[in-house]
CSV table of C-alpha atoms and ligand atoms in Angstrom, one decimal:
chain,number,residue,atom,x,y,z
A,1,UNK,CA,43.7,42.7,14.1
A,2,UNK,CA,46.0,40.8,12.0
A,3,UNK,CA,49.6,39.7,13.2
A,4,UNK,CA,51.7,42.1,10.5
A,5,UNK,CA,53.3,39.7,7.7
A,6,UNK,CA,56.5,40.6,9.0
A,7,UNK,CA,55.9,38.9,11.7
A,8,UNK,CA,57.5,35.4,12.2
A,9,UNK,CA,55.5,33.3,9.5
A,10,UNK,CA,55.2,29.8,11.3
A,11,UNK,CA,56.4,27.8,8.0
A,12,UNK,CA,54.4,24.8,8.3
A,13,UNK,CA,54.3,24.5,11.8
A,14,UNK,CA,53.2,27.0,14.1
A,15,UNK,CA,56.1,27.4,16.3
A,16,UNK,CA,54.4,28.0,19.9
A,17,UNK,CA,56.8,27.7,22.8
A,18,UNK,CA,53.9,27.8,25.7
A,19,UNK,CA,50.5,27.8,25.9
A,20,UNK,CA,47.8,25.3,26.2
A,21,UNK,CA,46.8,23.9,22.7
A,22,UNK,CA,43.2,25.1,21.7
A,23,UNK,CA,40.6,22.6,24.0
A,24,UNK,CA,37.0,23.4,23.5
A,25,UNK,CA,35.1,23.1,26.4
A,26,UNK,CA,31.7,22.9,27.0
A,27,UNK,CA,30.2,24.7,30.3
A,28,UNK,CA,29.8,22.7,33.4
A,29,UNK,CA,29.1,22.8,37.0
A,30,UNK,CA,30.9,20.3,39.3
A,31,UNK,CA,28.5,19.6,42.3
A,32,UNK,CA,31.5,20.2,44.8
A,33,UNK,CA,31.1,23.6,43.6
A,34,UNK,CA,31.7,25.6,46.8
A,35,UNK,CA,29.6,28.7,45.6
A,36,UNK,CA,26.3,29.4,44.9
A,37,UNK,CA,25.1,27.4,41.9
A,38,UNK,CA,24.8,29.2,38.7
A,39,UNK,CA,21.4,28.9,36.9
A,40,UNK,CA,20.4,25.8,34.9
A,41,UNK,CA,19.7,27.7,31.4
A,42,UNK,CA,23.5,28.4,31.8
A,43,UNK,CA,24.7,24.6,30.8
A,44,UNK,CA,21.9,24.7,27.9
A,45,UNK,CA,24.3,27.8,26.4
A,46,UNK,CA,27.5,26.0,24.8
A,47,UNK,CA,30.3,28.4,24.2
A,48,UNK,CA,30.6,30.3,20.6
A,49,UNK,CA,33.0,28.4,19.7
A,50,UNK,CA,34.3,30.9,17.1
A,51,UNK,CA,35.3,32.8,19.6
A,52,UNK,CA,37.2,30.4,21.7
A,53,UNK,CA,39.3,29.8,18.1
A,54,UNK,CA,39.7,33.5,18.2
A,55,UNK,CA,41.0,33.6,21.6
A,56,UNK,CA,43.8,30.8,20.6
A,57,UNK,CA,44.6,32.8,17.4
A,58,UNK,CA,45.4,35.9,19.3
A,59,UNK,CA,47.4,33.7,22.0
A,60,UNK,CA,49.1,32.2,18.9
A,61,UNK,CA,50.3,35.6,17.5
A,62,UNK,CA,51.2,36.7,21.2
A,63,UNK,CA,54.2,34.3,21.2
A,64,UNK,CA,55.0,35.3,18.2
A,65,UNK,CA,52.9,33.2,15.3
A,66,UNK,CA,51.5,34.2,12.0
A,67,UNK,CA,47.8,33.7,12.6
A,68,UNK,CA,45.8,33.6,8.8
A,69,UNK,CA,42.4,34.3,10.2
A,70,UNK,CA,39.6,32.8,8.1
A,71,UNK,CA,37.3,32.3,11.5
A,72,UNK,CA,35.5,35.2,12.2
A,73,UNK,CA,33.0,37.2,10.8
A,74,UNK,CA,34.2,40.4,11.4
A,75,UNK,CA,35.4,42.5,8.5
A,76,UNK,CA,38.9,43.6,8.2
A,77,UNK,CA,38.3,47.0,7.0
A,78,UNK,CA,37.9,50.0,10.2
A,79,UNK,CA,35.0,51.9,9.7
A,80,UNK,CA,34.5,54.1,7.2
A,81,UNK,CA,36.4,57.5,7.5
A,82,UNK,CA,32.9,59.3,7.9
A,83,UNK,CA,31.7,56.9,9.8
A,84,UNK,CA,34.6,57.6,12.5
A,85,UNK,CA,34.4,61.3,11.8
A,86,UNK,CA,31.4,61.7,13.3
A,87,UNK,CA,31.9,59.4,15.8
A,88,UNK,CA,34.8,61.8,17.0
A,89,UNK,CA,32.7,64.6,16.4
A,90,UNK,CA,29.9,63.3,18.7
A,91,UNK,CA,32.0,62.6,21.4
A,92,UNK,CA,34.2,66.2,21.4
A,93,UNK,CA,30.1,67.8,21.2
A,94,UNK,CA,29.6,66.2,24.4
A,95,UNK,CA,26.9,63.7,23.1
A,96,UNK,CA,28.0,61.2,26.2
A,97,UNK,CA,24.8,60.7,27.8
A,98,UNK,CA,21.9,58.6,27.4
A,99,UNK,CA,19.7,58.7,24.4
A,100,UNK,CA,16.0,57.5,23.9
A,101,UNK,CA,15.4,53.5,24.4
A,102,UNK,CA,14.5,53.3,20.9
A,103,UNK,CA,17.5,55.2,19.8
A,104,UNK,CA,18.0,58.7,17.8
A,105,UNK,CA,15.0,59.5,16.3
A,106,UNK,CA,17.2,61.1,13.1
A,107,UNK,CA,18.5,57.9,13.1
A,108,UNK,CA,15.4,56.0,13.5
A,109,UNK,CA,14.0,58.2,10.6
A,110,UNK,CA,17.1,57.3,8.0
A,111,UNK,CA,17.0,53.6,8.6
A,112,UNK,CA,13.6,54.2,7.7
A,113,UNK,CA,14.5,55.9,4.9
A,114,UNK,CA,16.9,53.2,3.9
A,115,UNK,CA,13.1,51.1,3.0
A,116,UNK,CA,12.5,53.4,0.3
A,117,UNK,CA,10.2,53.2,-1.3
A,118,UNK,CA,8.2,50.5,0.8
A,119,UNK,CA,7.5,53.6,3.3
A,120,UNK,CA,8.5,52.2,6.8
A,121,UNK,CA,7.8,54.7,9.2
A,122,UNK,CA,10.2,55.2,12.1
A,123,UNK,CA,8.1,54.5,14.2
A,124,UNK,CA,8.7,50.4,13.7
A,125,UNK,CA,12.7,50.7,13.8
A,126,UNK,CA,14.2,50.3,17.0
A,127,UNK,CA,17.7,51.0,17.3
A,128,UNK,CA,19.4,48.2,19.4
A,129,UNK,CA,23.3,47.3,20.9
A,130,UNK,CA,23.6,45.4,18.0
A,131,UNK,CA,21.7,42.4,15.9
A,132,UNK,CA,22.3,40.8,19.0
A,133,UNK,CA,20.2,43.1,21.3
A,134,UNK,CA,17.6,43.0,18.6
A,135,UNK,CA,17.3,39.1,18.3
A,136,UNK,CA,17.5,39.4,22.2
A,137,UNK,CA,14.6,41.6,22.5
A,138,UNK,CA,12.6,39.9,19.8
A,139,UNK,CA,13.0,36.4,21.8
A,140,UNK,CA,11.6,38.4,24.8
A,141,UNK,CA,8.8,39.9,23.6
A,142,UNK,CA,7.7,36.6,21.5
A,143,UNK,CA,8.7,34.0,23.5
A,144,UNK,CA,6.8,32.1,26.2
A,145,UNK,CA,8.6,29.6,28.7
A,146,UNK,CA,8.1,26.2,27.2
A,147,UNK,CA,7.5,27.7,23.7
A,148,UNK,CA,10.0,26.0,21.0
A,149,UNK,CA,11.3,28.0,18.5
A,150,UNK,CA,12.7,26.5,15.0
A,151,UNK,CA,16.1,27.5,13.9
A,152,UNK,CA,18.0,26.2,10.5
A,153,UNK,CA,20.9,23.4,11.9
A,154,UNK,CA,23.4,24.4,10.5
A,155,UNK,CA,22.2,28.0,11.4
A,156,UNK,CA,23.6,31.2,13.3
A,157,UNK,CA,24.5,30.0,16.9
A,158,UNK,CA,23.7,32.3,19.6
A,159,UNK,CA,19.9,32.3,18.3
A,160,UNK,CA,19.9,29.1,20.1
A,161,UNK,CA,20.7,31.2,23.3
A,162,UNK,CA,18.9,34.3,23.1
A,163,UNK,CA,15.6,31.6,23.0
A,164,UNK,CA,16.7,29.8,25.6
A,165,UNK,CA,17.3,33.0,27.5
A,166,UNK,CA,13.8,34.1,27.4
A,167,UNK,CA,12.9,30.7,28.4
A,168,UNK,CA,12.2,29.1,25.1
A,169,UNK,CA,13.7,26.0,23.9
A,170,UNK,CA,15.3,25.9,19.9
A,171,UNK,CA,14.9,22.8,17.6
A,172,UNK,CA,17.4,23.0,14.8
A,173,UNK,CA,15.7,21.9,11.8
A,174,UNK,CA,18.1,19.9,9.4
A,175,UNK,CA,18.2,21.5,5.9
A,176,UNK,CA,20.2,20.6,3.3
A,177,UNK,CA,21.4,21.2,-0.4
A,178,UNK,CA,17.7,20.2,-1.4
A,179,UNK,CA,16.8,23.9,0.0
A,180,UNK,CA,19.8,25.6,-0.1
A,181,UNK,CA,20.4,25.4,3.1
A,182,UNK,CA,17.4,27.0,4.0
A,183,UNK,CA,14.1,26.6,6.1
A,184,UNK,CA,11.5,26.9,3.3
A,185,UNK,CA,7.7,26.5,3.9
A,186,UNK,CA,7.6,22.8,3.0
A,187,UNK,CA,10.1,22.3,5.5
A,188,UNK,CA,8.5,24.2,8.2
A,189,UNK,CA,5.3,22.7,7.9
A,190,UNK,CA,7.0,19.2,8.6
A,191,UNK,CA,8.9,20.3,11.5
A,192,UNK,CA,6.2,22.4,13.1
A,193,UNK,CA,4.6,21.3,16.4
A,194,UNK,CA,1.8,22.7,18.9
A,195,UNK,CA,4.2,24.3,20.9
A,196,UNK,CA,6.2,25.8,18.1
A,197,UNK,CA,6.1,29.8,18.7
A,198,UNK,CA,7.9,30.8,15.6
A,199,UNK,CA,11.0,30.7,13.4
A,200,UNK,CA,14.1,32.6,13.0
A,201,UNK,CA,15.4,32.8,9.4
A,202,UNK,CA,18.1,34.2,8.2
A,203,UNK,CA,19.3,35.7,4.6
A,204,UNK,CA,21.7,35.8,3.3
A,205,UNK,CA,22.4,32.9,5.9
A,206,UNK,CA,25.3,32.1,8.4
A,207,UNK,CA,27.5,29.6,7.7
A,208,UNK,CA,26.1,28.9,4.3
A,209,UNK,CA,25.4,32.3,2.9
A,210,UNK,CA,22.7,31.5,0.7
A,211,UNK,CA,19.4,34.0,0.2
A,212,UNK,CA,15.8,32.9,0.4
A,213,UNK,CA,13.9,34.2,-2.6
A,214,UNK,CA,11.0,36.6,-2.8
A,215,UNK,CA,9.0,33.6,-4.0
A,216,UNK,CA,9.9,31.4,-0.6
A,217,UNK,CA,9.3,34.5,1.4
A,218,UNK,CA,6.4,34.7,0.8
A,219,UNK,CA,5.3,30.9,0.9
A,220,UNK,CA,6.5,31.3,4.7
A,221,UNK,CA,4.7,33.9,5.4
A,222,UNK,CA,1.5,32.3,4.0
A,223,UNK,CA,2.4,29.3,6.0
A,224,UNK,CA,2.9,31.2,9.3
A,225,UNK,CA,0.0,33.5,9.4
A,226,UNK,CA,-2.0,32.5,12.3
A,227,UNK,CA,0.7,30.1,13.9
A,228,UNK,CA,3.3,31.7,14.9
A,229,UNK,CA,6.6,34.4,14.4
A,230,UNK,CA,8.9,35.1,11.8
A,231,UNK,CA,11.9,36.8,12.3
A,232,UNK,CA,14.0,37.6,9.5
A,233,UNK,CA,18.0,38.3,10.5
A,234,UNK,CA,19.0,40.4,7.3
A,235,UNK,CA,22.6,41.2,9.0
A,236,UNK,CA,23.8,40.3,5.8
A,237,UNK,CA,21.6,41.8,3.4
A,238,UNK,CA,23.9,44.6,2.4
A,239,UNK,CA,26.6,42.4,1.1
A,240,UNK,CA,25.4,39.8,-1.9
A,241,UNK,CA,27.3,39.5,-4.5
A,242,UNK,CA,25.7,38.3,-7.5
A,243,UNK,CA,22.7,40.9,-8.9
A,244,UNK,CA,21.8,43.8,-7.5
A,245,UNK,CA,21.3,42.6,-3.9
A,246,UNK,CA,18.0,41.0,-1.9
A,247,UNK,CA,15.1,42.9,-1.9
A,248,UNK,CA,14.5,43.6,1.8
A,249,UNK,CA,11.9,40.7,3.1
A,250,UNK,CA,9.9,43.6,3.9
A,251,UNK,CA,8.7,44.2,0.5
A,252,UNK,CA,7.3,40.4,0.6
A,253,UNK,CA,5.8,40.5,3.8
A,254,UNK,CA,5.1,43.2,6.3
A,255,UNK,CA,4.3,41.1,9.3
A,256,UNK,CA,8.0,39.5,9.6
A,257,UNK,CA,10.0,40.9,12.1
A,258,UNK,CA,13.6,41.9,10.7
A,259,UNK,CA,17.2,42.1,12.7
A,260,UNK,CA,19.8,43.8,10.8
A,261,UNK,CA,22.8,46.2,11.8
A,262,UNK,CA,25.9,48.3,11.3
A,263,UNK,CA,28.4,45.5,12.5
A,264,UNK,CA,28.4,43.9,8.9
A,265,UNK,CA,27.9,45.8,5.4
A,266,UNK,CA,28.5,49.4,7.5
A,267,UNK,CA,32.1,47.9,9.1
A,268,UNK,CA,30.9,48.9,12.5
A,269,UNK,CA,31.4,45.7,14.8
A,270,UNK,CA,32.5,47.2,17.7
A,271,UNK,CA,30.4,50.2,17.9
A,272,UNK,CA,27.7,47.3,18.7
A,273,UNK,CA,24.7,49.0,17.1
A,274,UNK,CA,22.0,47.4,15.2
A,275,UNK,CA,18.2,47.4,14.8
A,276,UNK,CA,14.7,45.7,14.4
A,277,UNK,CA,11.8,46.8,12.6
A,278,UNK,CA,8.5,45.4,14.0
A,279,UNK,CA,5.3,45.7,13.4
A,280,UNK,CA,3.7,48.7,15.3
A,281,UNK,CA,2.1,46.6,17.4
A,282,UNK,CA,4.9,45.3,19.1
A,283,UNK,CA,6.9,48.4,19.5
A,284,UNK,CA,4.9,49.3,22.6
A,285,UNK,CA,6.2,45.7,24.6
A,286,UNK,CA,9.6,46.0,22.8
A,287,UNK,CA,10.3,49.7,23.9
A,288,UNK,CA,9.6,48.5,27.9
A,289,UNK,CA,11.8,45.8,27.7
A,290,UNK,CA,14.3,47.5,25.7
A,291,UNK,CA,14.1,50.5,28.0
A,292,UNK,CA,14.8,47.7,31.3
A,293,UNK,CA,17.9,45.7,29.5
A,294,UNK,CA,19.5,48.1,28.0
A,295,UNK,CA,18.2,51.2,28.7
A,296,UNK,CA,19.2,52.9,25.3
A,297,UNK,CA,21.1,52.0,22.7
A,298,UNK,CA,25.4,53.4,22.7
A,299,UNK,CA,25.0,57.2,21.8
A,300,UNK,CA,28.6,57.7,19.9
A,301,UNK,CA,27.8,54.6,18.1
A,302,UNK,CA,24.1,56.1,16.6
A,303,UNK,CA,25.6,59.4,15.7
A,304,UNK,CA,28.6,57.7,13.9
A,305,UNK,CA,25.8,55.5,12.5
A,306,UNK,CA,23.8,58.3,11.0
A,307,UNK,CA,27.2,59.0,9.0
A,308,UNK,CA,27.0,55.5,8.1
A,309,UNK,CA,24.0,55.8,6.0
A,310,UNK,CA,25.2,58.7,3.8
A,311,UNK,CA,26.0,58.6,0.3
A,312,UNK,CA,30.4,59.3,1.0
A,313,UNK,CA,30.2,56.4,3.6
A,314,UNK,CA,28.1,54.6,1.5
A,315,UNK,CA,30.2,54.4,-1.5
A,316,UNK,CA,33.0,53.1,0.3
A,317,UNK,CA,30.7,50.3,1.9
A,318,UNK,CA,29.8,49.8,-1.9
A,319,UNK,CA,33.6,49.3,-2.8
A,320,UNK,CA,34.0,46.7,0.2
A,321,UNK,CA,31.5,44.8,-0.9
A,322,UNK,CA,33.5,44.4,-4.3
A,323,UNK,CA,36.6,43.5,-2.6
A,324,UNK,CA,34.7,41.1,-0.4
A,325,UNK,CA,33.4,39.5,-3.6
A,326,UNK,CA,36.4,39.1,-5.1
A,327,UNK,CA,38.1,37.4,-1.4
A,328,UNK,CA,34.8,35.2,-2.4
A,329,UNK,CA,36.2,33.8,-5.9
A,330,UNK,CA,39.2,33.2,-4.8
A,331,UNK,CA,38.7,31.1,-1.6
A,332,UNK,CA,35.9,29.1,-3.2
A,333,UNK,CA,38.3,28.4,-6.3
A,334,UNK,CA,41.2,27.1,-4.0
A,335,UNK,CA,39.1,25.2,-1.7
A,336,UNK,CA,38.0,23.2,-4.9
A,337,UNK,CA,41.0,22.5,-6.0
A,338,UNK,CA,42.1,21.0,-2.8
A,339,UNK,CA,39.2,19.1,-2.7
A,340,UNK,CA,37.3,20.7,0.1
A,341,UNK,CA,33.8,22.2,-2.4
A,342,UNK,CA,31.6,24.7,-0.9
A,343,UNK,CA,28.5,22.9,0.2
A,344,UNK,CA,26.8,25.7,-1.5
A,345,UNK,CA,28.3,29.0,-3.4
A,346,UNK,CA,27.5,31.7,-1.3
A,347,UNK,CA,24.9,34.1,-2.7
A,348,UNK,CA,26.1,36.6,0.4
A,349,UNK,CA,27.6,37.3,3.6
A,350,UNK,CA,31.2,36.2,4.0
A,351,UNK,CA,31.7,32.8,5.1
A,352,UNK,CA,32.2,29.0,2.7
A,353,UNK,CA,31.0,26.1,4.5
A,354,UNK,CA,33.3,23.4,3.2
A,355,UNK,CA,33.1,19.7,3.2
A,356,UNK,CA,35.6,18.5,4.8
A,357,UNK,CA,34.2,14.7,4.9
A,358,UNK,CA,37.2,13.5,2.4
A,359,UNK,CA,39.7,14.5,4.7
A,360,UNK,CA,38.5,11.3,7.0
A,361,UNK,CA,39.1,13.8,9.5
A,362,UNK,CA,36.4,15.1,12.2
A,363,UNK,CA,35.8,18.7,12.0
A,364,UNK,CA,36.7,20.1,15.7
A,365,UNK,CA,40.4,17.7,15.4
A,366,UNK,CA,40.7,19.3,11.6
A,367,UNK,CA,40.2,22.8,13.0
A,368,UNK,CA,42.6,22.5,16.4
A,369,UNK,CA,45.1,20.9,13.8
A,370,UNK,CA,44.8,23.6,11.5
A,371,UNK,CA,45.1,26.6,14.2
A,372,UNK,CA,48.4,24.4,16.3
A,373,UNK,CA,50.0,23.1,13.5
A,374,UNK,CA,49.4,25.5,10.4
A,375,UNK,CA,48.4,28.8,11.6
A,376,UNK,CA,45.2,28.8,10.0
A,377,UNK,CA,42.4,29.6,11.9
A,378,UNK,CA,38.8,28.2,11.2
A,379,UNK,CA,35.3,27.4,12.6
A,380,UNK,CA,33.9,23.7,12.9
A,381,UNK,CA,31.1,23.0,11.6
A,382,UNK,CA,29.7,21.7,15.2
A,383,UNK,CA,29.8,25.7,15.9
A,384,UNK,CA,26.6,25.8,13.6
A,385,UNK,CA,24.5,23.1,15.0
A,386,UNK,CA,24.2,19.0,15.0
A,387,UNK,CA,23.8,18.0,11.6
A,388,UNK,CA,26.3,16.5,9.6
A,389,UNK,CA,28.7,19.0,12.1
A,390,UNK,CA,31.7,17.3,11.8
A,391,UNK,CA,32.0,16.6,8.2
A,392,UNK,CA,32.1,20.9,7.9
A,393,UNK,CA,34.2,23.7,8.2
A,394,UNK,CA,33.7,27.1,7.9
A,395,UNK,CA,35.8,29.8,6.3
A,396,UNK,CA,35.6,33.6,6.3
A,397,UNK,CA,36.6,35.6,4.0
A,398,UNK,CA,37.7,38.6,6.2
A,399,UNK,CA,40.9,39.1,5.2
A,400,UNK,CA,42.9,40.2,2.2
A,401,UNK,CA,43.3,37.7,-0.9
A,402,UNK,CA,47.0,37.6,0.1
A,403,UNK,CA,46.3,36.0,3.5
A,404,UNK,CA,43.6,34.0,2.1
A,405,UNK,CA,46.2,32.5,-0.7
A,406,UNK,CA,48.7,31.8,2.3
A,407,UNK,CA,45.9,30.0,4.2
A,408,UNK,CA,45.1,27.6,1.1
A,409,UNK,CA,48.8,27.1,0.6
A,410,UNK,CA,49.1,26.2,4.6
A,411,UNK,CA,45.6,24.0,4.2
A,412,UNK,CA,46.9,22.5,1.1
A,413,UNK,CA,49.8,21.5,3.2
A,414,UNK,CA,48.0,20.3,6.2
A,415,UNK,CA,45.9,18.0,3.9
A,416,UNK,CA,49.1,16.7,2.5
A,417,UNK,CA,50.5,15.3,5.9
A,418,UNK,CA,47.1,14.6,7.6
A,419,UNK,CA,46.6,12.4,4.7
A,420,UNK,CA,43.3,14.3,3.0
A,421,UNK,CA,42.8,15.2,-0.5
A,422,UNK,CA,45.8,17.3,-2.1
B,501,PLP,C1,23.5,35.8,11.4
B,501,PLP,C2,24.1,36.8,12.5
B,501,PLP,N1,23.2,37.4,13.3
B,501,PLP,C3,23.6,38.3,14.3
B,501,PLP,C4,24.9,38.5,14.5
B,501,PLP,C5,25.3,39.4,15.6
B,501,PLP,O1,25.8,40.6,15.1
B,501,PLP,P1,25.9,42.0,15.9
B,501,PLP,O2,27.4,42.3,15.8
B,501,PLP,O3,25.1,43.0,15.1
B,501,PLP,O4,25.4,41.8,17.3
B,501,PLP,C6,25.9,37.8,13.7
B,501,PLP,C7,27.3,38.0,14.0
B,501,PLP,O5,28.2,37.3,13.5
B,501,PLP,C8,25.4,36.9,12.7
B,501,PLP,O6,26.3,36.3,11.9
């Protein structure tokens, strides 16, 4: 949660009297190490970095500093009142046990329902401990050891791990304004190898936030039949801005295996559910494995999710999503005029990967400068993969246009005295 505005508003400077500054480490094992060794895979898993930035904003506003939080992608807003309603509800009925692996089936049958008209029967939707348990599974039941599995660099990055966690290795593919930022077929078929296994898209994308088009869709599809997987994260699917939203990648092609969930659109991060559809025959391997890790999805969290998908909660989902658009407008105009464009304007999701080359500044020193110096909190662009990293920063829109105006003022005065643009 936000520091209140009241709360000492570090003019310029944030005003920290102890405390380490923000260091971003990588993991490591010293061989003197007097313990058992941890596993290998373990130093192939960099830290999120976001989070580490988050951990330092909330150290920050313990000694007293106002944080403005454009790092994480986590919206603002609690759930909606239904939403918690019936979370409340489930609880004082007693619904504190276990459910089934695959989750509720009412709940099963209404993200079903959410399809329409493309009739997806419940039977293909697992209910998962959020996207994350779903691109988890997904990686388990597709992925063979030494299989490599293409990602988008920049791209979303704990997919990296949840491969590499099922024994996989991840290639991040470099893509560019060219595709907007996307893997398309063309660009697959030039980075695909024998050992490739499959792909992991995502759209609306993090950190860019651009869609892939029915037309492109489908062109991967085509491409992939008969060489490997496609998983599709939609997390972000519920909140584009511009038309009437994304038709879901379902209705282009019905062998792609989709990851979506309530942490996003539905405001529901911390009640950590989320779900997959796959195609029925995978739901027999995914439901064992499921039913080993995790065995069943949280049951508060489905029943306050079944309030989720209702038209009250949904309308005030539906009003978020305008707000968030709005956050949007403004952030992308005052990143312009300070010189830092959006690489692309984002079609969805809540993030604007900036260039930050004409700062002259790298992007992990521009980010710990920000967060000690200015109280503004943002993610580096090496968060997101290897390719042109440094020269990017992303921002989220998560929080109200008033804090977002105070962070461009604060940015617009970090440029000034570390000699960028402004
Ligand atoms: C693209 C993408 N996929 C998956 C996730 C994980 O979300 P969840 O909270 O549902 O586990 C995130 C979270 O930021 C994300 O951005």
């Amino acid at each position: 949660m936000l520091a209140p505005l009241q709360a000492p508003v570090c003019e310029g400077r944030v005003n920290y009297q102890s405390g380490s500054p923000m260091t971003i480490t990588e993991s490591s094992q010293s061989p003197e190490t007097p313990h058992a060794p941890l596993a290998g895979r373990v130093d192939r898993i960099p830290a999120f970095r976001v989070v580490q930035v988050l951990e330092r904003a909330y150290e920050l506003e313990r000694q007293g500093c106002h944080i403005v939080h454009l790092e994480v992608g986590e919206p603002d807003f609690p759930s909606a009142p239904a939403v918690v309603d019936a979370g409340i509800a489930a609880l004082e009925a007693g619904y504190t046990g276990y459910t089934q692996s695959l989750g509720l089936p009412a709940l099963r049958e209404a993200i079903a329902a959410s399809y329409g008209d493309l009739g997806i029967g419940a039977e293909r939707v697992a209910v998962t401990t959020g996207a994350s348990a779903a691109l988890n599974l997904l990686m388990q039941i597709l992925v063979n050891p030494g299989d490599e599995v293409l990602i988008a660099d920049p791209g979303y990055p704990c997919n990296g791990a949840f491969v590499e966690a099922a024994g996989g290795t991840v290639r991040g593919v470099p893509v560019g304004a060219s595709t907007r930022f996307q893997l398309t077929s063309e660009v697959l078929a030039a980075a695909w190898r024998p050992n490739t296994a499959g792909v992991l898209l995502a759209s609306p994308s993090n950190p860019v936030g651009s869609t892939l088009t029915a037309a492109e869709l489908a062109a991967i599809g085509s491409f992939a039949a008969g060489r490997g997987f496609v998983v599709m994260d939609e997390i972000y699917r519920g909140l584009v801005y511009d038309g009437d939203g994304t038709p879901p990648c379902l209705a282009v092609d019905d062998g792609f295996f989709i990851v979506n969930s309530f942490s996003k659109y539905y405001g529901m991060t911390g009640w950590r559910l989320g779900w997959a559809v796959v195609p029925e025959w995978a739901m027999d391997a995914l439901d064992r494995v499921a039913q080993n890790l995790y065995l069943a999805p949280p049951t508060v969290a489905q029943h306050a999710a079944l309030a989720a998908l209702t038209p009250a909660a949904m309308a005030v989902h539906e009003e978020r999503r305008q707000i968030f658009r709005r956050r949007r407008d403004v952030l992308l105009a005052g990143l312009a005029e300070l010189g830092l464009p959006a690489v692309y304007r984002p079609d969805g999701a809540f993030y604007v990967y900036a260039d930050i080359s004409r700062t002259g500044l790298d992007a992990d020193d521009l980010c710990a400068r920000l967060i000690e110096e200015f109280g503004v909190a943002t993610t580096p662009g090496t968060d997101f993969g290897t390719h042109r990293a440094s020269d990017h920063v992303r921002f989220a829109f998560t929080v109200d246009e008033r804090e977002i105006r105070i962070g461009l003022d604060r940015l617009g005065a970090a440029l000034r005295t570390l000699g960028g643009t402004s």
